[in-house]
Structure formats: structure tokens, C-alpha cells
Tab-separated table of C-alpha atoms in Angstrom:
chain	number	residue	atom	x	y	z
A	6	UNK	CA	-233.211	-19.567	183.890
A	7	UNK	CA	-231.686	-17.812	186.941
A	8	UNK	CA	-231.545	-14.032	187.270
A	9	UNK	CA	-227.784	-13.982	186.653
A	10	UNK	CA	-228.108	-16.089	183.492
A	11	UNK	CA	-230.841	-13.753	182.245
A	12	UNK	CA	-228.628	-10.728	182.935
A	13	UNK	CA	-225.703	-12.347	181.164
A	14	UNK	CA	-227.896	-13.067	178.153
A	15	UNK	CA	-228.997	-9.459	177.874
A	16	UNK	CA	-225.396	-8.271	178.114
A	17	UNK	CA	-224.224	-10.830	175.559
A	18	UNK	CA	-226.759	-9.488	173.081
A	19	UNK	CA	-224.910	-6.152	173.193
A	20	UNK	CA	-221.903	-7.768	171.511
A	21	UNK	CA	-222.191	-6.981	167.774
A	22	UNK	CA	-222.205	-9.617	165.051
A	23	UNK	CA	-218.913	-10.351	163.368
A	24	UNK	CA	-219.902	-8.514	160.161
A	25	UNK	CA	-220.996	-5.433	162.078
A	26	UNK	CA	-217.832	-5.467	164.193
A	27	UNK	CA	-215.534	-5.817	161.204
A	28	UNK	CA	-217.186	-2.822	159.589
A	29	UNK	CA	-215.675	-0.589	162.307
A	30	UNK	CA	-213.509	2.169	160.884
A	31	UNK	CA	-210.148	0.970	162.317
A	32	UNK	CA	-210.653	-2.517	160.875
A	33	UNK	CA	-211.898	-2.058	157.316
A	34	UNK	CA	-208.508	-1.900	155.621
A	35	UNK	CA	-206.843	-4.807	157.456
A	36	UNK	CA	-206.190	-8.191	155.766
A	37	UNK	CA	-209.392	-10.210	156.036
A	38	UNK	CA	-208.008	-13.602	157.091
A	39	UNK	CA	-205.839	-12.169	159.859
A	40	UNK	CA	-208.622	-9.822	160.961
A	41	UNK	CA	-211.162	-12.652	161.285
A	42	UNK	CA	-208.781	-14.732	163.391
A	43	UNK	CA	-207.943	-11.891	165.799
A	44	UNK	CA	-211.526	-10.599	165.989
A	45	UNK	CA	-212.919	-14.053	166.789
A	46	UNK	CA	-210.490	-14.385	169.654
A	47	UNK	CA	-211.330	-10.946	171.054
A	48	UNK	CA	-215.080	-11.460	170.848
A	49	UNK	CA	-214.752	-14.885	172.467
A	50	UNK	CA	-212.762	-13.351	175.322
A	51	UNK	CA	-215.464	-10.696	175.835
A	52	UNK	CA	-218.204	-13.363	175.935
A	53	UNK	CA	-216.230	-15.436	178.446
A	54	UNK	CA	-215.703	-12.348	180.624
A	55	UNK	CA	-219.428	-11.564	180.568
A	56	UNK	CA	-220.358	-15.126	181.557
A	57	UNK	CA	-217.796	-14.995	184.362
A	58	UNK	CA	-219.312	-11.745	185.660
A	59	UNK	CA	-216.149	-9.767	184.933
A	60	UNK	CA	-217.891	-7.407	182.449
A	61	UNK	CA	-221.256	-5.770	183.016
A	62	UNK	CA	-223.548	-3.915	180.593
A	63	UNK	CA	-221.774	-0.578	181.004
A	64	UNK	CA	-218.377	-2.117	180.366
A	65	UNK	CA	-219.536	-3.916	177.223
A	66	UNK	CA	-221.184	-0.775	175.846
A	67	UNK	CA	-217.966	1.139	176.474
A	68	UNK	CA	-215.934	-1.488	174.601
A	69	UNK	CA	-218.031	-1.420	171.450
A	70	UNK	CA	-219.781	1.949	171.395
A	71	UNK	CA	-216.555	3.760	172.228
A	72	UNK	CA	-214.483	1.763	169.754
A	73	UNK	CA	-212.048	0.353	172.332
A	74	UNK	CA	-212.588	-3.242	171.177
A	75	UNK	CA	-211.967	-2.365	167.513
A	76	UNK	CA	-208.811	-0.451	168.419
A	77	UNK	CA	-207.537	-3.425	170.448
A	78	UNK	CA	-208.134	-5.762	167.509
A	79	UNK	CA	-206.373	-3.333	165.162
A	80	UNK	CA	-203.352	-3.170	167.486
A	81	UNK	CA	-203.140	-6.955	167.679
A	82	UNK	CA	-203.391	-7.223	163.900
A	83	UNK	CA	-200.593	-4.720	163.422
A	84	UNK	CA	-198.436	-6.609	165.935
A	85	UNK	CA	-199.071	-9.868	164.067
A	86	UNK	CA	-198.027	-8.236	160.781
A	87	UNK	CA	-194.625	-7.154	162.095
A	88	UNK	CA	-191.858	-9.480	160.885
A	89	UNK	CA	-190.137	-11.339	163.695
A	90	UNK	CA	-186.750	-11.565	161.990
A	91	UNK	CA	-185.986	-7.884	161.539
A	92	UNK	CA	-182.915	-5.742	162.018
A	93	UNK	CA	-182.028	-4.609	165.522
A	94	UNK	CA	-179.238	-2.568	167.082
A	95	UNK	CA	-176.987	-4.608	169.367
A	96	UNK	CA	-175.645	-2.453	172.204
A	97	UNK	CA	-175.140	-5.370	174.612
A	98	UNK	CA	-171.411	-5.739	174.034
A	99	UNK	CA	-171.886	-9.453	173.271
A	100	UNK	CA	-170.557	-9.795	169.746
A	101	UNK	CA	-171.875	-13.273	168.933
A	102	UNK	CA	-175.219	-12.834	170.669
A	103	UNK	CA	-177.209	-16.026	170.040
A	104	UNK	CA	-180.521	-14.280	170.755
A	105	UNK	CA	-179.700	-11.668	168.117
A	106	UNK	CA	-178.493	-14.043	165.397
A	107	UNK	CA	-174.793	-14.394	166.261
A	108	UNK	CA	-172.442	-13.094	163.558
A	109	UNK	CA	-173.633	-10.041	161.610
A	110	UNK	CA	-172.885	-10.819	157.991
A	111	UNK	CA	-170.314	-8.896	155.952
A	112	UNK	CA	-171.783	-6.512	153.392
A	113	UNK	CA	-170.581	-8.788	150.587
A	114	UNK	CA	-172.441	-11.744	152.111
A	115	UNK	CA	-175.620	-9.690	152.450
A	116	UNK	CA	-175.420	-8.749	148.773
A	117	UNK	CA	-174.811	-12.389	147.852
A	118	UNK	CA	-177.986	-13.493	149.664
A	119	UNK	CA	-180.080	-10.943	147.788
A	120	UNK	CA	-178.506	-11.952	144.479
A	121	UNK	CA	-179.211	-15.662	145.101
A	122	UNK	CA	-182.759	-15.185	146.399
A	123	UNK	CA	-184.324	-15.878	143.006
A	124	UNK	CA	-183.135	-18.607	140.663
A	125	UNK	CA	-179.472	-19.265	141.347
A	126	UNK	CA	-176.761	-21.753	140.474
A	127	UNK	CA	-176.881	-24.461	143.159
A	128	UNK	CA	-176.323	-27.974	141.772
A	129	UNK	CA	-175.436	-27.135	138.198
A	130	UNK	CA	-172.189	-26.466	136.366
A	131	UNK	CA	-172.830	-23.407	134.133
A	132	UNK	CA	-170.059	-24.463	131.734
A	133	UNK	CA	-171.242	-27.986	131.006
A	134	UNK	CA	-174.861	-27.777	132.075
A	135	UNK	CA	-174.310	-30.968	134.075
A	136	UNK	CA	-175.358	-31.497	137.674
A	137	UNK	CA	-172.676	-31.173	140.352
A	138	UNK	CA	-172.362	-30.846	144.148
A	139	UNK	CA	-173.987	-27.809	145.725
A	140	UNK	CA	-171.097	-27.051	148.085
A	141	UNK	CA	-168.385	-27.448	145.440
A	142	UNK	CA	-167.261	-23.801	145.384
A	143	UNK	CA	-167.221	-23.285	149.153
A	144	UNK	CA	-165.401	-26.611	149.541
A	145	UNK	CA	-162.710	-25.437	147.106
A	146	UNK	CA	-162.354	-22.156	148.996
A	147	UNK	CA	-162.109	-23.932	152.354
A	148	UNK	CA	-159.453	-26.320	151.055
A	149	UNK	CA	-157.500	-23.424	149.523
A	150	UNK	CA	-157.613	-21.438	152.783
A	151	UNK	CA	-156.739	-24.304	155.126
A	152	UNK	CA	-154.754	-26.878	153.193
A	153	UNK	CA	-157.330	-29.592	153.885
A	154	UNK	CA	-157.946	-32.098	151.102
A	155	UNK	CA	-161.695	-32.305	151.672
A	156	UNK	CA	-164.484	-30.026	152.909
A	157	UNK	CA	-168.220	-30.192	153.440
A	158	UNK	CA	-170.848	-27.749	154.716
A	159	UNK	CA	-174.032	-28.583	156.654
A	160	UNK	CA	-176.618	-26.511	158.490
A	161	UNK	CA	-174.855	-26.077	161.871
A	162	UNK	CA	-171.953	-27.422	163.900
A	163	UNK	CA	-174.107	-29.868	165.850
A	164	UNK	CA	-175.034	-31.408	162.497
A	165	UNK	CA	-171.384	-31.389	161.449
A	166	UNK	CA	-170.335	-33.259	164.591
A	167	UNK	CA	-173.190	-35.737	164.228
A	168	UNK	CA	-172.375	-36.365	160.568
A	169	UNK	CA	-168.653	-36.788	161.270
A	170	UNK	CA	-169.377	-39.403	163.934
A	171	UNK	CA	-172.012	-41.180	161.851
A	172	UNK	CA	-169.852	-41.212	158.732
A	173	UNK	CA	-166.710	-42.515	160.391
A	174	UNK	CA	-167.896	-44.477	163.420
A	175	UNK	CA	-171.526	-45.599	163.147
A	176	UNK	CA	-171.985	-48.931	164.917
A	177	UNK	CA	-168.529	-48.759	166.496
A	178	UNK	CA	-166.811	-47.237	169.517
A	179	UNK	CA	-165.643	-43.652	169.947
A	180	UNK	CA	-163.272	-42.785	172.802
A	181	UNK	CA	-163.706	-39.388	174.507
A	182	UNK	CA	-162.418	-37.740	177.665
A	183	UNK	CA	-164.903	-37.341	180.526
A	184	UNK	CA	-163.751	-33.738	180.791
A	185	UNK	CA	-165.097	-33.032	177.304
A	186	UNK	CA	-168.610	-34.486	177.590
A	187	UNK	CA	-170.046	-31.001	177.250
A	188	UNK	CA	-173.586	-29.712	176.981
A	189	UNK	CA	-174.239	-26.812	174.615
A	190	UNK	CA	-177.285	-24.551	174.422
A	191	UNK	CA	-180.731	-26.101	174.341
A	192	UNK	CA	-179.674	-29.149	176.362
A	193	UNK	CA	-177.719	-30.630	173.430
A	194	UNK	CA	-175.276	-33.020	175.103
A	195	UNK	CA	-172.307	-34.773	173.559
A	196	UNK	CA	-173.411	-38.220	174.818
A	197	UNK	CA	-176.762	-37.648	173.077
A	198	UNK	CA	-174.975	-36.665	169.860
A	199	UNK	CA	-172.965	-39.883	169.996
A	200	UNK	CA	-176.116	-41.953	170.513
A	201	UNK	CA	-177.939	-40.265	167.623
A	202	UNK	CA	-174.926	-40.870	165.388
A	203	UNK	CA	-175.123	-44.586	166.189
A	204	UNK	CA	-171.804	-44.709	168.059
A	205	UNK	CA	-170.906	-46.454	171.301
A	206	UNK	CA	-169.278	-43.915	173.606
A	207	UNK	CA	-166.261	-44.978	175.652
A	208	UNK	CA	-165.384	-42.521	178.423
A	209	UNK	CA	-161.821	-42.249	179.683
A	210	UNK	CA	-159.981	-40.246	182.319
A	211	UNK	CA	-161.609	-38.020	184.908
A	212	UNK	CA	-163.440	-34.720	184.802
A	213	UNK	CA	-160.275	-32.668	185.254
A	214	UNK	CA	-157.435	-34.927	184.092
A	215	UNK	CA	-157.194	-37.286	181.146
A	216	UNK	CA	-153.894	-38.685	179.889
A	217	UNK	CA	-152.854	-40.048	176.521
A	218	UNK	CA	-152.410	-43.451	178.129
A	219	UNK	CA	-156.121	-43.422	179.044
A	220	UNK	CA	-157.012	-43.187	175.356
A	221	UNK	CA	-154.507	-45.865	174.393
A	222	UNK	CA	-155.803	-48.288	177.008
A	223	UNK	CA	-159.353	-47.892	175.686
A	224	UNK	CA	-158.556	-48.711	172.043
A	225	UNK	CA	-159.848	-52.093	170.898
A	226	UNK	CA	-160.726	-53.730	167.605
A	227	UNK	CA	-164.153	-52.063	167.924
A	228	UNK	CA	-162.691	-48.530	168.155
A	229	UNK	CA	-163.378	-46.330	165.132
A	230	UNK	CA	-162.349	-42.883	166.377
A	231	UNK	CA	-160.878	-40.746	169.116
A	232	UNK	CA	-162.918	-37.606	169.742
A	233	UNK	CA	-161.719	-34.225	170.978
A	234	UNK	CA	-164.325	-31.591	171.902
A	235	UNK	CA	-163.752	-27.896	172.543
A	236	UNK	CA	-165.302	-26.976	175.939
A	237	UNK	CA	-167.000	-23.946	174.377
A	238	UNK	CA	-168.849	-22.127	177.187
A	239	UNK	CA	-166.533	-22.916	180.103
A	240	UNK	CA	-162.906	-23.294	181.149
A	241	UNK	CA	-161.314	-25.602	183.699
A	242	UNK	CA	-158.388	-24.139	185.605
A	243	UNK	CA	-155.884	-25.524	188.070
A	244	UNK	CA	-155.102	-29.239	188.303
A	245	UNK	CA	-156.227	-30.146	184.781
A	246	UNK	CA	-154.765	-32.039	181.850
A	247	UNK	CA	-155.903	-33.164	178.402
A	248	UNK	CA	-153.736	-34.705	175.665
A	249	UNK	CA	-153.093	-32.445	172.717
A	250	UNK	CA	-154.575	-32.989	169.272
A	251	UNK	CA	-151.203	-33.851	167.707
A	252	UNK	CA	-150.644	-36.523	170.348
A	253	UNK	CA	-154.053	-38.029	169.678
A	254	UNK	CA	-153.414	-38.060	165.928
A	255	UNK	CA	-150.096	-39.873	166.401
A	256	UNK	CA	-151.793	-42.381	168.689
A	257	UNK	CA	-154.601	-42.877	166.204
A	258	UNK	CA	-152.201	-43.488	163.343
A	259	UNK	CA	-150.350	-46.150	165.320
A	260	UNK	CA	-153.629	-47.979	165.871
A	261	UNK	CA	-155.285	-47.045	162.543
A	262	UNK	CA	-158.003	-45.091	164.350
A	263	UNK	CA	-159.374	-41.757	163.095
A	264	UNK	CA	-159.325	-38.567	165.168
A	265	UNK	CA	-162.355	-36.256	165.044
A	266	UNK	CA	-161.946	-32.764	166.470
A	267	UNK	CA	-164.913	-30.523	167.286
A	268	UNK	CA	-163.255	-27.093	167.323
A	269	UNK	CA	-166.418	-25.181	168.248
A	270	UNK	CA	-166.001	-21.556	167.196
A	271	UNK	CA	-163.612	-22.034	164.297
A	272	UNK	CA	-160.956	-19.301	164.111
A	273	UNK	CA	-159.789	-19.222	160.488
A	274	UNK	CA	-157.209	-16.427	160.797
A	275	UNK	CA	-153.587	-17.454	160.330
A	276	UNK	CA	-152.414	-14.797	162.808
A	277	UNK	CA	-155.106	-14.261	165.444
A	278	UNK	CA	-155.285	-10.892	167.209
A	279	UNK	CA	-154.576	-10.663	170.927
A	280	UNK	CA	-158.266	-10.812	171.784
A	281	UNK	CA	-158.482	-14.312	170.254
A	282	UNK	CA	-155.051	-15.741	170.950
A	283	UNK	CA	-156.457	-18.507	173.186
A	284	UNK	CA	-158.941	-19.808	170.627
A	285	UNK	CA	-158.031	-23.004	168.738
A	286	UNK	CA	-157.070	-22.259	165.135
A	287	UNK	CA	-158.462	-24.183	162.182
A	288	UNK	CA	-155.072	-24.129	160.439
A	289	UNK	CA	-153.407	-25.826	163.418
A	290	UNK	CA	-156.068	-28.550	163.495
A	291	UNK	CA	-155.588	-29.273	159.786
A	292	UNK	CA	-151.807	-29.303	160.146
A	293	UNK	CA	-152.011	-31.745	163.065
A	294	UNK	CA	-153.751	-34.207	160.763
A	295	UNK	CA	-157.156	-34.904	162.284
A	296	UNK	CA	-159.237	-37.055	159.933
A	297	UNK	CA	-162.172	-34.682	160.372
A	298	UNK	CA	-162.562	-31.415	162.199
A	299	UNK	CA	-165.719	-29.348	162.445
A	300	UNK	CA	-166.667	-25.827	163.524
A	301	UNK	CA	-169.378	-23.192	163.217
A	302	UNK	CA	-169.682	-20.773	160.340
A	303	UNK	CA	-171.551	-18.109	162.312
A	304	UNK	CA	-169.091	-17.645	165.169
A	305	UNK	CA	-165.484	-16.525	164.759
A	306	UNK	CA	-165.570	-17.150	161.020
A	307	UNK	CA	-168.148	-14.351	160.887
A	308	UNK	CA	-170.407	-15.918	158.265
A	309	UNK	CA	-173.877	-17.483	158.100
A	310	UNK	CA	-175.145	-20.253	160.372
A	311	UNK	CA	-173.634	-23.522	159.153
A	312	UNK	CA	-171.351	-26.324	160.228
A	313	UNK	CA	-168.084	-26.861	158.378
A	314	UNK	CA	-166.263	-30.198	158.112
A	315	UNK	CA	-162.631	-30.246	156.985
A	316	UNK	CA	-159.982	-32.903	156.795
A	317	UNK	CA	-158.895	-35.873	154.773
A	318	UNK	CA	-160.714	-36.226	151.474
A	319	UNK	CA	-161.638	-39.874	152.079
A	320	UNK	CA	-163.153	-39.048	155.482
A	321	UNK	CA	-165.155	-36.160	154.012
A	322	UNK	CA	-166.470	-38.415	151.237
A	323	UNK	CA	-167.596	-40.972	153.817
A	324	UNK	CA	-169.425	-38.282	155.793
A	325	UNK	CA	-171.097	-36.854	152.689
A	326	UNK	CA	-172.264	-40.290	151.557
A	327	UNK	CA	-174.118	-40.920	154.823
A	328	UNK	CA	-177.939	-40.613	154.526
A	329	UNK	CA	-177.956	-37.918	157.225
A	330	UNK	CA	-176.169	-35.508	154.886
A	331	UNK	CA	-179.322	-34.810	152.895
A	332	UNK	CA	-181.150	-33.859	156.095
A	333	UNK	CA	-178.291	-31.589	157.156
A	334	UNK	CA	-177.298	-29.922	153.895
A	335	UNK	CA	-177.418	-26.138	153.401
A	336	UNK	CA	-179.691	-24.086	151.178
A	337	UNK	CA	-178.581	-21.703	148.426
A	338	UNK	CA	-178.752	-18.572	150.617
A	339	UNK	CA	-176.405	-20.031	153.223
A	340	UNK	CA	-173.971	-21.214	150.582
A	341	UNK	CA	-174.033	-17.830	148.824
A	342	UNK	CA	-173.301	-15.976	152.070
A	343	UNK	CA	-170.561	-18.411	153.072
A	344	UNK	CA	-168.895	-18.184	149.671
A	345	UNK	CA	-168.834	-14.382	149.864
A	346	UNK	CA	-167.401	-14.509	153.393
A	347	UNK	CA	-164.673	-16.993	152.448
A	348	UNK	CA	-163.693	-14.835	149.456
A	349	UNK	CA	-162.950	-12.035	151.934
A	350	UNK	CA	-160.482	-14.342	153.704
A	351	UNK	CA	-158.891	-15.191	150.368
A	352	UNK	CA	-158.946	-11.821	148.615
A	353	UNK	CA	-159.676	-9.106	151.181
A	354	UNK	CA	-159.026	-8.030	154.775
A	355	UNK	CA	-161.205	-10.035	157.194
A	356	UNK	CA	-160.224	-7.895	160.194
A	357	UNK	CA	-161.858	-4.951	158.431
A	358	UNK	CA	-164.529	-6.517	156.223
A	359	UNK	CA	-165.902	-9.197	158.559
A	360	UNK	CA	-167.949	-7.351	161.223
A	361	UNK	CA	-167.413	-9.999	163.910
A	362	UNK	CA	-163.639	-9.748	163.690
A	363	UNK	CA	-163.708	-5.959	163.404
A	364	UNK	CA	-165.797	-5.698	166.591
A	365	UNK	CA	-163.635	-8.175	168.517
A	366	UNK	CA	-160.477	-6.252	167.659
A	367	UNK	CA	-161.653	-2.672	168.374
A	368	UNK	CA	-159.090	-0.933	170.593
A	369	UNK	CA	-160.389	0.376	173.948
A	370	UNK	CA	-159.218	3.919	173.157
A	371	UNK	CA	-161.287	3.899	169.965
A	372	UNK	CA	-164.330	2.682	171.879
A	373	UNK	CA	-163.855	5.345	174.544
A	374	UNK	CA	-163.787	8.096	171.900
A	375	UNK	CA	-166.968	6.752	170.287
A	376	UNK	CA	-168.636	6.507	173.696
A	377	UNK	CA	-167.777	10.151	174.392
A	378	UNK	CA	-169.386	11.172	171.099
A	379	UNK	CA	-172.586	9.269	171.892
A	380	UNK	CA	-172.751	10.576	175.459
A	381	UNK	CA	-172.366	14.124	174.163
A	382	UNK	CA	-175.529	13.642	172.103
A	383	UNK	CA	-177.449	12.335	175.124
A	384	UNK	CA	-176.763	15.031	177.718
A	385	UNK	CA	-180.534	15.471	178.166
A	386	UNK	CA	-180.561	11.971	179.650
A	387	UNK	CA	-177.585	12.503	181.976
A	388	UNK	CA	-175.444	10.102	179.956
A	389	UNK	CA	-171.977	9.209	181.230
A	390	UNK	CA	-169.037	7.314	179.726
A	391	UNK	CA	-168.095	4.235	181.744
A	392	UNK	CA	-165.477	1.482	181.371
A	393	UNK	CA	-167.029	-1.940	180.945
A	394	UNK	CA	-166.373	-5.450	179.672
A	395	UNK	CA	-167.519	-7.030	176.412
A	396	UNK	CA	-167.643	-10.703	175.486
A	397	UNK	CA	-167.248	-12.679	172.288
A	398	UNK	CA	-170.309	-14.783	173.149
A	399	UNK	CA	-171.686	-18.086	171.820
A	400	UNK	CA	-168.945	-20.132	173.461
A	401	UNK	CA	-166.083	-18.270	171.788
A	402	UNK	CA	-163.232	-17.069	174.012
A	403	UNK	CA	-165.117	-18.289	177.133
A	404	UNK	CA	-164.645	-16.453	180.438
A	405	UNK	CA	-162.225	-13.967	178.864
A	406	UNK	CA	-163.789	-10.487	178.870
A	407	UNK	CA	-162.649	-7.783	176.461
A	408	UNK	CA	-162.054	-4.296	177.896
A	409	UNK	CA	-164.563	-1.865	176.447
A	410	UNK	CA	-166.377	1.415	177.012
A	411	UNK	CA	-170.054	2.178	177.175
A	412	UNK	CA	-172.584	4.923	177.801
A	413	UNK	CA	-174.662	4.642	180.967
A	414	UNK	CA	-178.188	6.076	181.235
A	415	UNK	CA	-180.471	6.203	184.277
A	416	UNK	CA	-183.749	4.318	184.216
A	417	UNK	CA	-182.698	0.663	184.192
A	418	UNK	CA	-185.328	-1.863	183.104
A	419	UNK	CA	-187.945	0.815	182.398
A	420	UNK	CA	-185.790	2.523	179.781
A	421	UNK	CA	-184.383	-0.673	178.300
A	422	UNK	CA	-187.952	-1.938	177.759
A	423	UNK	CA	-188.759	1.217	175.783
A	424	UNK	CA	-185.647	0.825	173.640
A	425	UNK	CA	-186.489	-2.736	172.630
A	426	UNK	CA	-190.288	-2.319	172.395
A	427	UNK	CA	-191.746	-4.754	169.807
A	428	UNK	CA	-192.979	-1.954	167.565
A	429	UNK	CA	-189.605	-0.194	167.452
A	430	UNK	CA	-187.862	-0.075	164.085
A	431	UNK	CA	-185.150	-0.906	164.794
A	432	UNK	CA	-185.332	-2.189	168.368
A	433	UNK	CA	-182.298	-1.395	170.532
A	434	UNK	CA	-180.960	-4.096	172.864
A	435	UNK	CA	-178.750	-3.049	175.771
A	436	UNK	CA	-177.639	-4.331	179.188
A	437	UNK	CA	-178.822	-3.242	182.626
A	438	UNK	CA	-176.173	-2.937	185.340
A	439	UNK	CA	-176.741	-1.401	188.775
A	440	UNK	CA	-180.114	-0.064	187.618
A	441	UNK	CA	-178.507	1.778	184.715
A	442	UNK	CA	-178.885	1.162	180.999
A	443	UNK	CA	-175.476	0.329	179.547
A	444	UNK	CA	-174.864	0.826	175.820
A	445	UNK	CA	-171.623	-1.003	174.997
A	446	UNK	CA	-169.840	0.571	172.029
A	447	UNK	CA	-168.039	-2.610	170.939
A	448	UNK	CA	-171.069	-4.041	169.135
A	449	UNK	CA	-172.294	-0.815	167.543
A	450	UNK	CA	-171.512	-0.381	163.862
A	451	UNK	CA	-170.803	3.067	162.473
A	452	UNK	CA	-174.240	3.135	160.842
A	453	UNK	CA	-175.967	2.172	164.092
A	454	UNK	CA	-174.001	4.728	166.091
A	455	UNK	CA	-175.097	7.551	163.792
A	456	UNK	CA	-178.764	6.714	164.338
A	457	UNK	CA	-178.685	5.660	167.985
A	458	UNK	CA	-178.832	9.007	169.776
A	459	UNK	CA	-181.937	10.128	167.870
A	460	UNK	CA	-183.647	6.779	168.497
A	461	UNK	CA	-182.955	6.915	172.226
A	462	UNK	CA	-184.155	10.505	172.614
A	463	UNK	CA	-187.344	9.703	170.732
A	464	UNK	CA	-188.166	6.593	172.747
A	465	UNK	CA	-187.184	7.893	176.172
A	466	UNK	CA	-188.180	11.557	175.951
A	467	UNK	CA	-190.601	11.496	173.028
A	468	UNK	CA	-188.303	13.864	171.135
A	469	UNK	CA	-188.323	13.284	167.382
A	470	UNK	CA	-184.976	12.925	165.671
A	471	UNK	CA	-183.461	11.631	162.484
A	472	UNK	CA	-183.819	7.835	162.660
A	473	UNK	CA	-182.646	5.280	160.156
């Protein structure tokens, strides 16, 4: 054995046994299974460092005699016990922030999830005791709100598009404009969706201009559908043209070919506010007569993550009968939240009760007044009120900023990291612009605004306040 190996061996013997290490004061009360996993990793890292010559005898003694190793294991255990999916405060100004869960649910939808968390009615008719379809109630609400004769709900809009294509066009051709072969987040491309649905894609037109005659020339006996896709995260301006949905529907009817319309965000309001006037409306798509149209439930609808299919009853039945439906169907919590959200559209005031719509329609003057209130509570941090721009996010209202107001704080990335620190309850997410932290008031609820000043002072200055 060489001298270095002998020295390493003597240092390694200073590392306590697992039982002795776990008996350290900071570790005794931690859950055993988690503690063993974390402790094994830490002790293995110490042994590897000793063998590599990175830790000598003095360093190892300091780790274990001084309790530093036990404290590190305790910290890692506590971090592992923190739930990942926990409430945060969104001060980014991006209303439908994909990283923060998109649409914040209405209070009624939150209550519905809690109520359905135990045993709940899902595929059972309480009156007869007979089995029925799990989405029956939300389908009835969707048909009532839109005038469609059929409706179906799956787990997201990508699934809805895939199921629509598979149900109506599997093994046959689908005609689509080259200007609408979009890619959404995560590298999910429309050509890939078509392939997975078992369709043969027929591209027509050019990137910027596609005419109705291009679609008509591509229709053959093998054509099952014409597809229209909302561009979602981008806009083309200038020398561009796409045929309208109503034109495609008329063309399809002449040739007995279905039209499928992927609306993307899914604006359900009959009279959209100015901030959303450019978004395609669900009611228009139904009125134009597309066989199937699909959109997201957790974007402009303001509900839970899901994909909604609407249209002709026969087309919906064909989609639901496809084997993919079972893989795509929603669970009871999603259906409960969606039902509660749709009841707001039927019985309440969605511009007030649906947080997404309320945030998107806040007037700039209102936001400026709220920003002034917050800045007044943060004078110790040299806070200032600044005009800024908010965004709908998640592909809704693309490239159309909403005028807003925010509170700017010095400190940039250093301060923003403190606000969103993993151990923070709740973490605060904000933007950094020109080395300043920007807290956009558009995405702050009244409850969050009341707590925010105290949270910021505590995390930036160490000053205790009244947190939530």
C-alpha cells in the first residue's frame, strides 16, 4: 500500500458509521427512509472527496465533529420535503404563465376540486344509479354556452387536436396551409401530430399566402378533412393571406369534406373586451359550422388544463369512440374545476369571477393606483412606479402587449433570486429589466398585493412583517 493510500485509509476511518451519524441531534426526528437516502449520498460524496485528496483529516473532523455534515443532510432533507407544486405570487405581468401553471382557477373551481377530492360522482347517474359518460355535465354546459350539438373534454389541446384528426381522418388525407404548420412548446409540431393521428398531411400554398383555390385543388377522393390552425405564439404581417373558416366550411360541404379548426386559446366570451378583440372566438367558429373545433381550457377560458372539442354531434361521437380517447380523458378533479368555471359563464360574471379575464381587462389607471400603493410600502427599498407592458402569455394574443404599471426595485438578479428562493412560502416571481426588479401589478391579486410588501421587506432587508 502506498503512503497516500494509507493516509486516505486513516482519514476514511474518521467517517462515522451510518447508525452513529443518524443519531446526530439534527437528524433524529427526520423521516427514516428519506434520511437514509440523503445520508448515504452525503457520506459517499465525503468518501470520494477523501480518496481524491480533496479532503484531509482536519477537514473531515470539522465536518463530523462540528456537526456541519449533519446540518447539510438536514437541509437537504427539508428541501426534499417541500412540495414542488405550491402556491406562488406571480408578479411577472404574464397572465397565462406556462411555468407558473397558466390560468389561476376561479374560487368556485378551487372549491369544486376540494369537494371532489374524495369519492365523487364521475361515471354514475345519481338518479338511476346507472353508469354514464364522465364528461356529460360539462358537455351539456359547453353545448348550452356555444350552440354546438356535441362536446368532449380531454387532457389538453394537443390531445384534442390529435383525437379530432384521428377520429375523423385516420388513414386518409388532411389538407393544411404551409403557413399554419406551427410548432408549439416542447417541440410539438403539427406535422408530428398529423403523423401520430395516422393522417397523411397534404401541404398547400406558401408560408405567407394560401388561397382557397389551393385547398380546392388538393381535394381528392382520399381527402377526409381540411385543417385550420391558429398560429398561437406568432403573427405574420404584411403580404399574407389565409382563407377564412367560413370559406373553408363552404368548400368542405361542396366536396363532403370535414373542416377541423384548432382555435388555440379558446375565447368563450360573446363580447370580448378590447384587450382580446383580435383573438378568435369560439362562438364564431361554431356558427361557421366547422365539424370539430378544439381549444385549451387553461388559457382564455380561465379554467383547468384540458382540451375541449366542440362541433357536430356525429363528429364528436366519432372522436370519442376512437381508442385514443381513453388515453386522453380527464380525471374527476379536472372535470369538477371545468364544470365550476363553465357555470360562471352561464350564471355569473366571468370578467369578474374568472381571474384570467379579470387580470387581462384591468384598466391601466387602476394598475397605476395599485402600483403607487405598493411603492409607498417599499420606500426603504427605493421603490418607484414605472409604466410597463404585460402579456397574455401561452400563445394568447401573441405579440400584442397590454399597457400596465409596475414597481421597480434596485438589485436585479440578486434580489429576484431572494424573492423566489426555494424555501420561500410563497415564492415571488418577478421580471428583471435594466438591472431592476420589476413587479407588474397586472398579475397580482388583491390577496397577493396585501401580503407582498411584507414578504419583500423580509426577504430583501430581513425585516419581519405580516406574511400570508
